[in-house]
Short mmCIF file of C-alpha atoms in Angstrom, two decimals:
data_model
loop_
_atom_site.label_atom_id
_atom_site.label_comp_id
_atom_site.label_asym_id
_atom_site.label_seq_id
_atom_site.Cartn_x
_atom_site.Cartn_y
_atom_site.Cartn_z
CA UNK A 3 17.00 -12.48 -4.82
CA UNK A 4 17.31 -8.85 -5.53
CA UNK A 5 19.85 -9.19 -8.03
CA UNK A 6 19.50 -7.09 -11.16
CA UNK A 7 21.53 -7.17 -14.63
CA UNK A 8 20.83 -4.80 -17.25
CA UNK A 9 22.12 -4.61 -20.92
CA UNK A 10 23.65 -1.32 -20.54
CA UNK A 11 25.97 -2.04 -17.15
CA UNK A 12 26.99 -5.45 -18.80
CA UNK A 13 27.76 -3.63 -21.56
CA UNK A 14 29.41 -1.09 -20.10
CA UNK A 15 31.54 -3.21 -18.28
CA UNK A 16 32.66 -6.05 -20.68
CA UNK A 17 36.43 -5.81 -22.07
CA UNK A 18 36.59 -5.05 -25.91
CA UNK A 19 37.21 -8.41 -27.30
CA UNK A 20 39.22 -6.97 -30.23
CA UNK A 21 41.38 -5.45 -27.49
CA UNK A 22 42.28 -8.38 -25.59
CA UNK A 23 45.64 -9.58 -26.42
CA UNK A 24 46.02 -12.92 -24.56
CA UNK A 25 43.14 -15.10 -25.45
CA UNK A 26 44.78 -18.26 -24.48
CA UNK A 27 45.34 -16.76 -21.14
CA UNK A 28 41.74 -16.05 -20.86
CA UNK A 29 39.85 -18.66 -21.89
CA UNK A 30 36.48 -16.91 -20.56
CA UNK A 31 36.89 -13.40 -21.95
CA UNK A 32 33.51 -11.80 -20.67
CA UNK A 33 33.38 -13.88 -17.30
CA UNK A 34 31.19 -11.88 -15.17
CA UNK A 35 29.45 -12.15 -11.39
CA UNK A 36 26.68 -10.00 -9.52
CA UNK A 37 26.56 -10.30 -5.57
CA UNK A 38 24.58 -8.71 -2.78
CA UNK A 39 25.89 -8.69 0.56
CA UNK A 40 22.86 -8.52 3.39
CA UNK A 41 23.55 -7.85 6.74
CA UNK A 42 20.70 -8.35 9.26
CA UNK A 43 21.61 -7.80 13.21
CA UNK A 44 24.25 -11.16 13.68
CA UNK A 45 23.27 -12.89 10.26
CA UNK A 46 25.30 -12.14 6.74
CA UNK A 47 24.32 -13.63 3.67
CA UNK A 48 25.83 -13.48 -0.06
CA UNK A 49 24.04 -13.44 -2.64
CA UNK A 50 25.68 -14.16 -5.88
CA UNK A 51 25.03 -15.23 -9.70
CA UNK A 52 27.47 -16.49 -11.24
CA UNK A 53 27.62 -17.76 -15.02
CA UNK A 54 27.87 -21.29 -15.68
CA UNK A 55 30.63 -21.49 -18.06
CA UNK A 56 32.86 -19.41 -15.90
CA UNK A 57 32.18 -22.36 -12.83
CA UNK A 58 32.77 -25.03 -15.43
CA UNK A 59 36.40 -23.73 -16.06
CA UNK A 60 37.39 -23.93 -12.18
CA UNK A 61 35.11 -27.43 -12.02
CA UNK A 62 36.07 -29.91 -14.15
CA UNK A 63 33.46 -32.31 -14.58
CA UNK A 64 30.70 -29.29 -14.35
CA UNK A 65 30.08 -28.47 -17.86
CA UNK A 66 33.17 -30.46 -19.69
CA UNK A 67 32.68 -29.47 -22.85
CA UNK A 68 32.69 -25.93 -21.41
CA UNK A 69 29.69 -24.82 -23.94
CA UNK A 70 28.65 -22.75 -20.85
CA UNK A 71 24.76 -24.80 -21.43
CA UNK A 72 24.18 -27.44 -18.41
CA UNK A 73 23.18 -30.47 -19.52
CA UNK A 74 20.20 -32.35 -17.33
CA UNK A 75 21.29 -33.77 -14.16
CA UNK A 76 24.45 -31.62 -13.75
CA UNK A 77 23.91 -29.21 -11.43
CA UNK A 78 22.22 -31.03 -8.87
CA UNK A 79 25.12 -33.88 -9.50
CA UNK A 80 27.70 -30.82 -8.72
CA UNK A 81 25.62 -28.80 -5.83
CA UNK A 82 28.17 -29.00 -2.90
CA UNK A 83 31.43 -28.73 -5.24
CA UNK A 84 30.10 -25.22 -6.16
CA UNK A 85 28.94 -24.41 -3.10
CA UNK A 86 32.58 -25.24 -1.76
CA UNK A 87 34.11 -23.20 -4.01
CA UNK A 88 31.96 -20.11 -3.38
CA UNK A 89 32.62 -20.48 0.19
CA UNK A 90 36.17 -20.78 -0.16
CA UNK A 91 36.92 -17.80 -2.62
CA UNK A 92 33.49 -15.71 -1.59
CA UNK A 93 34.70 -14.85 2.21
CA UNK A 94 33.48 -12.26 4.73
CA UNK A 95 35.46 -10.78 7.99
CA UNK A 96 33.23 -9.11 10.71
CA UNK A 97 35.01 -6.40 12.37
CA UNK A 98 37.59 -6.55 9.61
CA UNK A 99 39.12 -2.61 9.78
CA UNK A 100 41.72 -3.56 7.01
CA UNK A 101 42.39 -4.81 3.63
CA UNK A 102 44.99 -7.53 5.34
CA UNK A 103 42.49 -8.10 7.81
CA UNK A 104 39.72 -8.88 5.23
CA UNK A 105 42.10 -10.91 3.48
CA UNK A 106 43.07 -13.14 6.15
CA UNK A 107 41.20 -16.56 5.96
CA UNK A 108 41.74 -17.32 9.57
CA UNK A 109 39.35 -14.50 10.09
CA UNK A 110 36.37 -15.46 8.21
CA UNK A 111 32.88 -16.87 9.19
CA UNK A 112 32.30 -20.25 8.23
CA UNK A 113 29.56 -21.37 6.23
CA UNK A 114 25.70 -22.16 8.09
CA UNK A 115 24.06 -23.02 4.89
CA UNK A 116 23.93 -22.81 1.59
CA UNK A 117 22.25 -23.06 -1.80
CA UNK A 118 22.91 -23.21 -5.27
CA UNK A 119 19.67 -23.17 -7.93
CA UNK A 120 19.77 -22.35 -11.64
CA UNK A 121 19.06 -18.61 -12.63
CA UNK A 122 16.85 -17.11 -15.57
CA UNK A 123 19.25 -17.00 -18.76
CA UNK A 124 20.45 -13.31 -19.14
CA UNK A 125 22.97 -11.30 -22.00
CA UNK A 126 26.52 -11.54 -20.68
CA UNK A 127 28.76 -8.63 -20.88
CA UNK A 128 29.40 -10.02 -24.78
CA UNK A 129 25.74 -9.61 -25.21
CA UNK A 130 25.23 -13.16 -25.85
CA UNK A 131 22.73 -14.99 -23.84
CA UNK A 132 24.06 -17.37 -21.06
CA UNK A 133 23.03 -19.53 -18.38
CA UNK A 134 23.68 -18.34 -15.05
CA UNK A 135 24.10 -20.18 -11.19
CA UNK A 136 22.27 -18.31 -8.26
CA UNK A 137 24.35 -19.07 -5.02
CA UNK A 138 23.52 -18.50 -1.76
CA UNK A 139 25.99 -18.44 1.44
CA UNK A 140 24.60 -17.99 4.85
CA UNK A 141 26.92 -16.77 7.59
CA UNK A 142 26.31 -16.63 11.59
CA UNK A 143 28.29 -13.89 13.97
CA UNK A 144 28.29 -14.81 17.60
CA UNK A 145 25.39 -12.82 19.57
CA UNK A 146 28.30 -11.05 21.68
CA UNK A 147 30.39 -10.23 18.70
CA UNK A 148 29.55 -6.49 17.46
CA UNK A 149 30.80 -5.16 14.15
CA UNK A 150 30.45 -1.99 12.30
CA UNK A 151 32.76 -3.19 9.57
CA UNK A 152 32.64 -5.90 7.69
CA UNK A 153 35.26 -7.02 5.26
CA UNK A 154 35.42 -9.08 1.87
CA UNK A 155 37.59 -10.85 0.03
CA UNK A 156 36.98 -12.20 -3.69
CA UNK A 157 38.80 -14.03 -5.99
CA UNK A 158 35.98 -15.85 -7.73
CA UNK A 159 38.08 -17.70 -11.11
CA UNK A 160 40.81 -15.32 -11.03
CA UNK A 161 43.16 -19.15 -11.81
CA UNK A 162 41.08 -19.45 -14.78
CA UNK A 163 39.69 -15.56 -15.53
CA UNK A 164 42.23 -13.03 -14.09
CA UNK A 165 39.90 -10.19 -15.50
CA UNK A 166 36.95 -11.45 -13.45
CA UNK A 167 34.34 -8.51 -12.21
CA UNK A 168 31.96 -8.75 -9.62
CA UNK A 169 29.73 -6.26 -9.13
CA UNK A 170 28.91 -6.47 -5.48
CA UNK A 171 26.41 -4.45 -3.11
CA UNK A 172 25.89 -4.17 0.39
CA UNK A 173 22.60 -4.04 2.05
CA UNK A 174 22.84 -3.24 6.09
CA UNK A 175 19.47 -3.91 8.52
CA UNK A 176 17.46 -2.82 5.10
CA UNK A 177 19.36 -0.08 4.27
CA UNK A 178 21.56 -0.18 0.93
CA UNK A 179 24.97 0.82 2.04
CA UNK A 180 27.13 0.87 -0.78
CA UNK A 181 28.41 -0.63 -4.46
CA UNK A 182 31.63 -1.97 -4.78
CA UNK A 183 33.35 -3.67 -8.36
CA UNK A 184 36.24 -6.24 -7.39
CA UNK A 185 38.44 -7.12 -9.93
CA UNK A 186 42.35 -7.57 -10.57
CA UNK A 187 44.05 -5.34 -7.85
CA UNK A 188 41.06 -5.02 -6.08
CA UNK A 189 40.35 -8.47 -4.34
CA UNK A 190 39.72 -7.15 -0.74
CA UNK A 191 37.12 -4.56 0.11
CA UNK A 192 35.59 -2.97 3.91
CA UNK A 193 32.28 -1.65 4.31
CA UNK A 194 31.13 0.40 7.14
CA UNK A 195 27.68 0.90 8.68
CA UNK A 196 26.36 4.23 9.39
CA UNK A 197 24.88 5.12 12.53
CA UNK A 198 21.47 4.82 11.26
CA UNK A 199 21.97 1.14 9.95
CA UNK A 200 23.58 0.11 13.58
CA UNK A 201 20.39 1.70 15.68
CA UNK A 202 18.49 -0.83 13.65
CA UNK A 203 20.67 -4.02 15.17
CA UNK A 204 17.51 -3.29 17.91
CA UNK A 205 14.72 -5.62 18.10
CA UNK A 206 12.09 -4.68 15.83
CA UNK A 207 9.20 -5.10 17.75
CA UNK A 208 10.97 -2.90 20.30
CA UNK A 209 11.98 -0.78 17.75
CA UNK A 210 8.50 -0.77 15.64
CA UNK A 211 6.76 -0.03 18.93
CA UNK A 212 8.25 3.48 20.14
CA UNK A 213 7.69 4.64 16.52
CA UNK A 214 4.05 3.06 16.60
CA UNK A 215 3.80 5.73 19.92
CA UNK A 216 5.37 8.47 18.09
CA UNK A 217 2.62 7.78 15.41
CA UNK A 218 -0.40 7.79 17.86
CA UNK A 219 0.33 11.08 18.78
CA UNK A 220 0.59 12.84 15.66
CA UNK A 221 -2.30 11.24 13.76
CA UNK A 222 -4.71 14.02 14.40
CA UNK A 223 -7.95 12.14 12.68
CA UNK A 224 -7.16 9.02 14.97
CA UNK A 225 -6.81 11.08 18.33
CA UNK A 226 -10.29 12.86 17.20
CA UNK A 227 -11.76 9.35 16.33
CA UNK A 228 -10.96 7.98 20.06
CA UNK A 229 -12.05 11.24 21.91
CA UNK A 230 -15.50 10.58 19.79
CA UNK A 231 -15.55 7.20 20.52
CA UNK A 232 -14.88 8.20 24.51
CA UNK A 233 -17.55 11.68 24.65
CA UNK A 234 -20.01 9.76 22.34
CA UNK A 235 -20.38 6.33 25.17
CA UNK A 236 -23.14 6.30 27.51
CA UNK A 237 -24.00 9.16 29.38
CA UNK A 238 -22.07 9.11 32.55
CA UNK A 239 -20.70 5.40 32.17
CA UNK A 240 -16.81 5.10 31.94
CA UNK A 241 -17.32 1.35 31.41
CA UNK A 242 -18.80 2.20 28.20
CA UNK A 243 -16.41 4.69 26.78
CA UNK A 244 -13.63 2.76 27.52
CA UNK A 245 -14.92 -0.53 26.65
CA UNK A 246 -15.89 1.65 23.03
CA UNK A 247 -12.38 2.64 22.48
CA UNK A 248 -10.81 0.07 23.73
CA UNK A 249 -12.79 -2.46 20.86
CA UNK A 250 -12.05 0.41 18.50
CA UNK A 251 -8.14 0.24 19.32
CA UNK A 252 -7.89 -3.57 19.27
CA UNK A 253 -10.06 -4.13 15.89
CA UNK A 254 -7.59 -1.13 14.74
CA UNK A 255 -4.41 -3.39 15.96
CA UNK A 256 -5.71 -6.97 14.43
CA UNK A 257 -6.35 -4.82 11.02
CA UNK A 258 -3.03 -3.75 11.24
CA UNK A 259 -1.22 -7.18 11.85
CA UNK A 260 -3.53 -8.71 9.07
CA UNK A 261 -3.70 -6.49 6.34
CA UNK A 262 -0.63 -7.79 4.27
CA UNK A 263 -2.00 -10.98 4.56
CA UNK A 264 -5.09 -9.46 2.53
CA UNK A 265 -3.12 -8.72 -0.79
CA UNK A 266 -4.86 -5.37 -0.90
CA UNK A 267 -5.32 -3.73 -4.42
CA UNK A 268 -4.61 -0.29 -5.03
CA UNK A 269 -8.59 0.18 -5.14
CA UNK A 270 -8.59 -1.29 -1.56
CA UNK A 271 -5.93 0.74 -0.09
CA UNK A 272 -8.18 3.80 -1.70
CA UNK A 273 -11.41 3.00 -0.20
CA UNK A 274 -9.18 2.63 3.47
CA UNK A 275 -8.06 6.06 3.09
CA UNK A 276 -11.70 7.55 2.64
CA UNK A 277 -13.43 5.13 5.17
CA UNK A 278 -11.17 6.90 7.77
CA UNK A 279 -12.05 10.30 7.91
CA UNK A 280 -15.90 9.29 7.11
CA UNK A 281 -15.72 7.43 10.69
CA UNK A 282 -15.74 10.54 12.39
CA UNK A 283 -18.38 12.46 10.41
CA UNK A 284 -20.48 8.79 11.05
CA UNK A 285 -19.87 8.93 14.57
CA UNK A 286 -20.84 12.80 15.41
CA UNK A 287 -23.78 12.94 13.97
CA UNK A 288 -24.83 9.41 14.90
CA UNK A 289 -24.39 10.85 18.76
CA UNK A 290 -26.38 14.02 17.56
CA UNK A 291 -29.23 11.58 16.84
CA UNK A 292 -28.78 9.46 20.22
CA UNK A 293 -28.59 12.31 22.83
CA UNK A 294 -28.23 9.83 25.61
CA UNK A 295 -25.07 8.39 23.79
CA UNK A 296 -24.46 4.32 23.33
CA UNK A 297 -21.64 1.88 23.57
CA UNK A 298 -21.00 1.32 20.01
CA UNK A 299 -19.67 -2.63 19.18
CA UNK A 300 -20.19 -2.94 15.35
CA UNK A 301 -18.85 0.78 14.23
CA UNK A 302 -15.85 -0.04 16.19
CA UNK A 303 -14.79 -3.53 14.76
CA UNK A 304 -15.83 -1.51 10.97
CA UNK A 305 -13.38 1.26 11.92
CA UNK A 306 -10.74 -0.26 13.21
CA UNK A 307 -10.25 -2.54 10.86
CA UNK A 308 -10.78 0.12 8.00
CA UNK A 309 -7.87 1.98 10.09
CA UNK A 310 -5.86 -0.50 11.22
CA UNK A 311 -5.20 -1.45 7.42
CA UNK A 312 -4.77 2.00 6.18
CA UNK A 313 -1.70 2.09 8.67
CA UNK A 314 -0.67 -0.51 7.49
CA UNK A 315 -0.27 0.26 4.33
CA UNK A 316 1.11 3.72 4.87
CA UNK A 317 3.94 1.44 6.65
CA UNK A 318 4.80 -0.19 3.59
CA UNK A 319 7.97 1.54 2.37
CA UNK A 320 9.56 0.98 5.95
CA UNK A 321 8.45 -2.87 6.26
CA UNK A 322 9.90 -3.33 2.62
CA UNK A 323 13.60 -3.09 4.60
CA UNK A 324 12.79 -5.22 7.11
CA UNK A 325 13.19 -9.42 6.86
CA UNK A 326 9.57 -9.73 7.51
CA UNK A 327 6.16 -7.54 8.11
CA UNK A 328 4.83 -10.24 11.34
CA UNK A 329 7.26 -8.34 14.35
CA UNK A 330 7.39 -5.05 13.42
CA UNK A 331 3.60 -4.84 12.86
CA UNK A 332 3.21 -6.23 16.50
CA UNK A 333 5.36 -3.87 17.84
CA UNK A 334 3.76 -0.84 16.10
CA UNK A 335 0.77 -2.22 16.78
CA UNK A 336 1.52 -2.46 20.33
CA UNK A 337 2.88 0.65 20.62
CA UNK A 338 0.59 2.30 18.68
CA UNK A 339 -2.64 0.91 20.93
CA UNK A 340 -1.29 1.86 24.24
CA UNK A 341 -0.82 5.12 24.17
CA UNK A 342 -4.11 5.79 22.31
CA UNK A 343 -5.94 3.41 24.84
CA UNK A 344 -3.73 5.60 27.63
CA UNK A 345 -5.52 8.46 26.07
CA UNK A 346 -8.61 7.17 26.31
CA UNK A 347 -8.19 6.22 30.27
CA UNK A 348 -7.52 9.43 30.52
CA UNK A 349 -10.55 11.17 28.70
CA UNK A 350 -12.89 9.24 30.32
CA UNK A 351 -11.76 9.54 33.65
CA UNK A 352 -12.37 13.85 33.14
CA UNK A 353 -15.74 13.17 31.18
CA UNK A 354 -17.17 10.46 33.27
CA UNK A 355 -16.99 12.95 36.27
CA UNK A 356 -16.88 10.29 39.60
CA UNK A 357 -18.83 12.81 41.11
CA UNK A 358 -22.19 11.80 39.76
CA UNK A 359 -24.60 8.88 41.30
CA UNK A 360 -25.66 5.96 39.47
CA UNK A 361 -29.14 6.82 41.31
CA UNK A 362 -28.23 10.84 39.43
CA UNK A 363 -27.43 9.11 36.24
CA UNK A 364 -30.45 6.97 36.01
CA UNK A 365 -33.33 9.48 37.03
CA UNK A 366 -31.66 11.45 34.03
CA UNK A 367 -31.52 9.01 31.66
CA UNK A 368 -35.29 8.18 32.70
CA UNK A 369 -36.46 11.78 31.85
CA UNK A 370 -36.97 12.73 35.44
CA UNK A 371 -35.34 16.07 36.02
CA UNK A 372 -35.98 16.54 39.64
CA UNK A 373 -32.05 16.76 40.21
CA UNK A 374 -31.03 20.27 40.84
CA UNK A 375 -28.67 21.87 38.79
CA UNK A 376 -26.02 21.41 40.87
CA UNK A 377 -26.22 18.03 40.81
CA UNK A 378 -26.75 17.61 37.37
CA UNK A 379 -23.46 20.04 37.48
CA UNK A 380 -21.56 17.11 39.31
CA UNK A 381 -22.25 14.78 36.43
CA UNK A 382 -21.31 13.83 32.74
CA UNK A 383 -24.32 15.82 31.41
CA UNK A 384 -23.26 19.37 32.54
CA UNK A 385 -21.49 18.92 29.07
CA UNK A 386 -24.15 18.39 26.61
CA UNK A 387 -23.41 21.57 24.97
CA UNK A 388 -20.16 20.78 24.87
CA UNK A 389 -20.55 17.37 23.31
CA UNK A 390 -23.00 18.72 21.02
CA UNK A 391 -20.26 21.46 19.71
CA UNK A 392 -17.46 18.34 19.21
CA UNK A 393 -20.00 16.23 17.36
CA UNK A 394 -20.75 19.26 15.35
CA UNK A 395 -16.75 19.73 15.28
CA UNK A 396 -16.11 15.93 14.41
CA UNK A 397 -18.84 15.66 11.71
CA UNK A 398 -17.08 19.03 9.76
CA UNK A 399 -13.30 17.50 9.99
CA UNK A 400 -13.88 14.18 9.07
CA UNK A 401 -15.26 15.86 5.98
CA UNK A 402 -12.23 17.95 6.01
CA UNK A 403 -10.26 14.72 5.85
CA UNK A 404 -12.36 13.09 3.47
CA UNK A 405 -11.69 15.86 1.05
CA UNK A 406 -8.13 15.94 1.37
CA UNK A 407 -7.80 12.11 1.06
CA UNK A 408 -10.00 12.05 -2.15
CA UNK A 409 -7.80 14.68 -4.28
CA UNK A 410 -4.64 13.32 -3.05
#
């Protein structure tokens, strides 16, 4: 649970206990409750902790002596009373556009599931230490049902605690939407999703997928990695430039689905970032040294794999607001490997000229120049010079790259 208490907001917000004239009206002085609301496409879920002396005072035989300290055996002896409780004075309205609609009962979801544990002792807002409940509430919205509002109602021990606070926060598709204190007067509350949280209702392999595009074709050290991969294949064979980027693009797209499995260190996410940009230097001048060019298997799975985890991690922050890293790493993945394996399809098909014979291609590769230089002008190796100048080219950026990566 992401639910946070610290000294100074209990503080902060716990009456003065000098100033409280009515202490036989409140029996529980600092009674006190933290919630998180999470909304996630049709699913809603409360999150609340709750201290144990303030459910002992609306549950009789939970905590009797009302010492707010459970004795062994009681909570678990007392699980569905408290969960019935929450449910009935925790409630949530989809589509709810007003306080009297958030209010109404007839409106809310029912529960799915729940569960109730025992939290860490923490200070209450009288900065003495207490035992606290963690509750959880699981709600279900029909699939045809769309909301952009969704309103609450809470009047956790108000019979028992008329001064009860929650502190209560809203978390839409990831996205923290807003904070929201309900006390006396201010039982009923309606939050409202911004555009931003809505567009993420969308599947997120769909969604993970057009940004996994939008990603191919800005990562300028990846594009230059697959046209090397492509001019750098044997010499007038498409098969092998596209069967070398293709490998390159799916070792890239399994290191990307299984690097959070890995439990990289910060020294491992390092050494991705420099492997990277020393892929291309690797790659020119290893086609400088074979002139006739080669399908390459065991750079490609090294690569990829090196690349397909540093995206990976540089997709971090956005998979922390997501339920779970598996889809939308298959969807960027996907959508990250097509269009670069698009681009390579492409490449190949305007450096692997048609034009030129297999018969061309192997006197060539043979050393037997009888061709004439038109013919040789039909085929892939009319561009030595050129491939010569990119490996040249390839071998400066990547250690372009690798400088920039090292002082960041």
């Amino acid at each position: 649970m992401m639910l946070c208490v610290t000294l100074a907001a209990l503080a902060l917000a716990a009456p003065d206990p000098i100033l409280s004239s009515a202490p036989a009206v409140l029996p529980h002085v600092g009674s006190y409750s933290l919630s998180e609301i999470h909304v996630r496409r049709h699913a809603v879920q409360v999150q609340l902790r709750c201290q144990v002396l303030s459910l002992g005072e609306v549950i009789g035989p939970f905590d009797p002596d009302l010492d707010g300290n459970m004795e062994p055996g009681e909570l678990e002896a007392h699980v569905d009373a408290i969960a019935s409780y929450i449910a009935e004075h925790y409630r949530v309205v989809p589509g709810a556009e007003s306080l009297e609609a958030a209010a109404d009962p007839g409106r809310a979801l029912k529960v799915t599931s729940s569960l109730v544990v025992e939290a860490p002792p923490a200070l209450d807002p009288m900065n003495e230490v207490s035992q606290w409940i963690d509750v959880v509430l699981d709600f279900s919205v029909p699939e045809d049902q769309e909301f952009r509002n969704l309103g609450v109602y809470l009047d956790l021990f108000q019979v028992t605690s008329p001064q009860h606070r929650d502190s209560s926060a809203v978390v839409w598709n990831g996205l923290e939407l807003s904070a929201w204190q309900f006390a006396a007067g201010s039982e009923a509350h309606v939050f409202e999703a911004t555009d931003e949280m809505l567009a993420r209702n969308e599947h997120p392999i769909l969604r993970f997928a057009r940004a996994g595009a939008l990603r191919a074709t800005r990562a300028l050290d990846v594009v230059l990695l697959v046209l090397l991969f492509v001019a750098a294949a044997r010499r007038g064979s498409r098969g092998s430039a596209l069967l070398s980027a293709g490998l390159f693009l799916a070792f890239a797209a399994a290191g990307m689905v299984l690097a959070p499995r890995a439990d990289l260190l910060p020294q491992h996410v390092r050494f991705l970032q420099l492997t990277v940009p020393l892929a291309l230097s690797y790659v020119g001048l290893d086609d400088l040294l074979h002139n006739r060019g080669r399908t390459r298997i065991l750079e490609t799975s090294v690569f990829g794999i090196a690349l397909g985890g540093r995206e990976a991690t540089r997709l971090a922050p956005d998979l922390s607001r997501e339920a779970g890293a598996g889809e939308p790493l298959m969807g960027f993945a996907l959508g990250w490997t097509v269009v670069l394996f698009a681009f390579a399809v492409a490449l190949s098909w305007v450096l692997m000229d048609r034009s030129a014979s297999r018969e061309t291609v192997r006197r060539v590769e043979e050393g037997r120049n009888e061709e004439s230089p038109a013919e040789l002008a039909s085929g892939a190796y009319s561009a030595r010079p050129l491939r010569a100048t990119l490996d040249v080219a390839a071998i400066g950026a990547g250690l372009w790259f690798f400088w920039v990566a090292f002082r960041a």
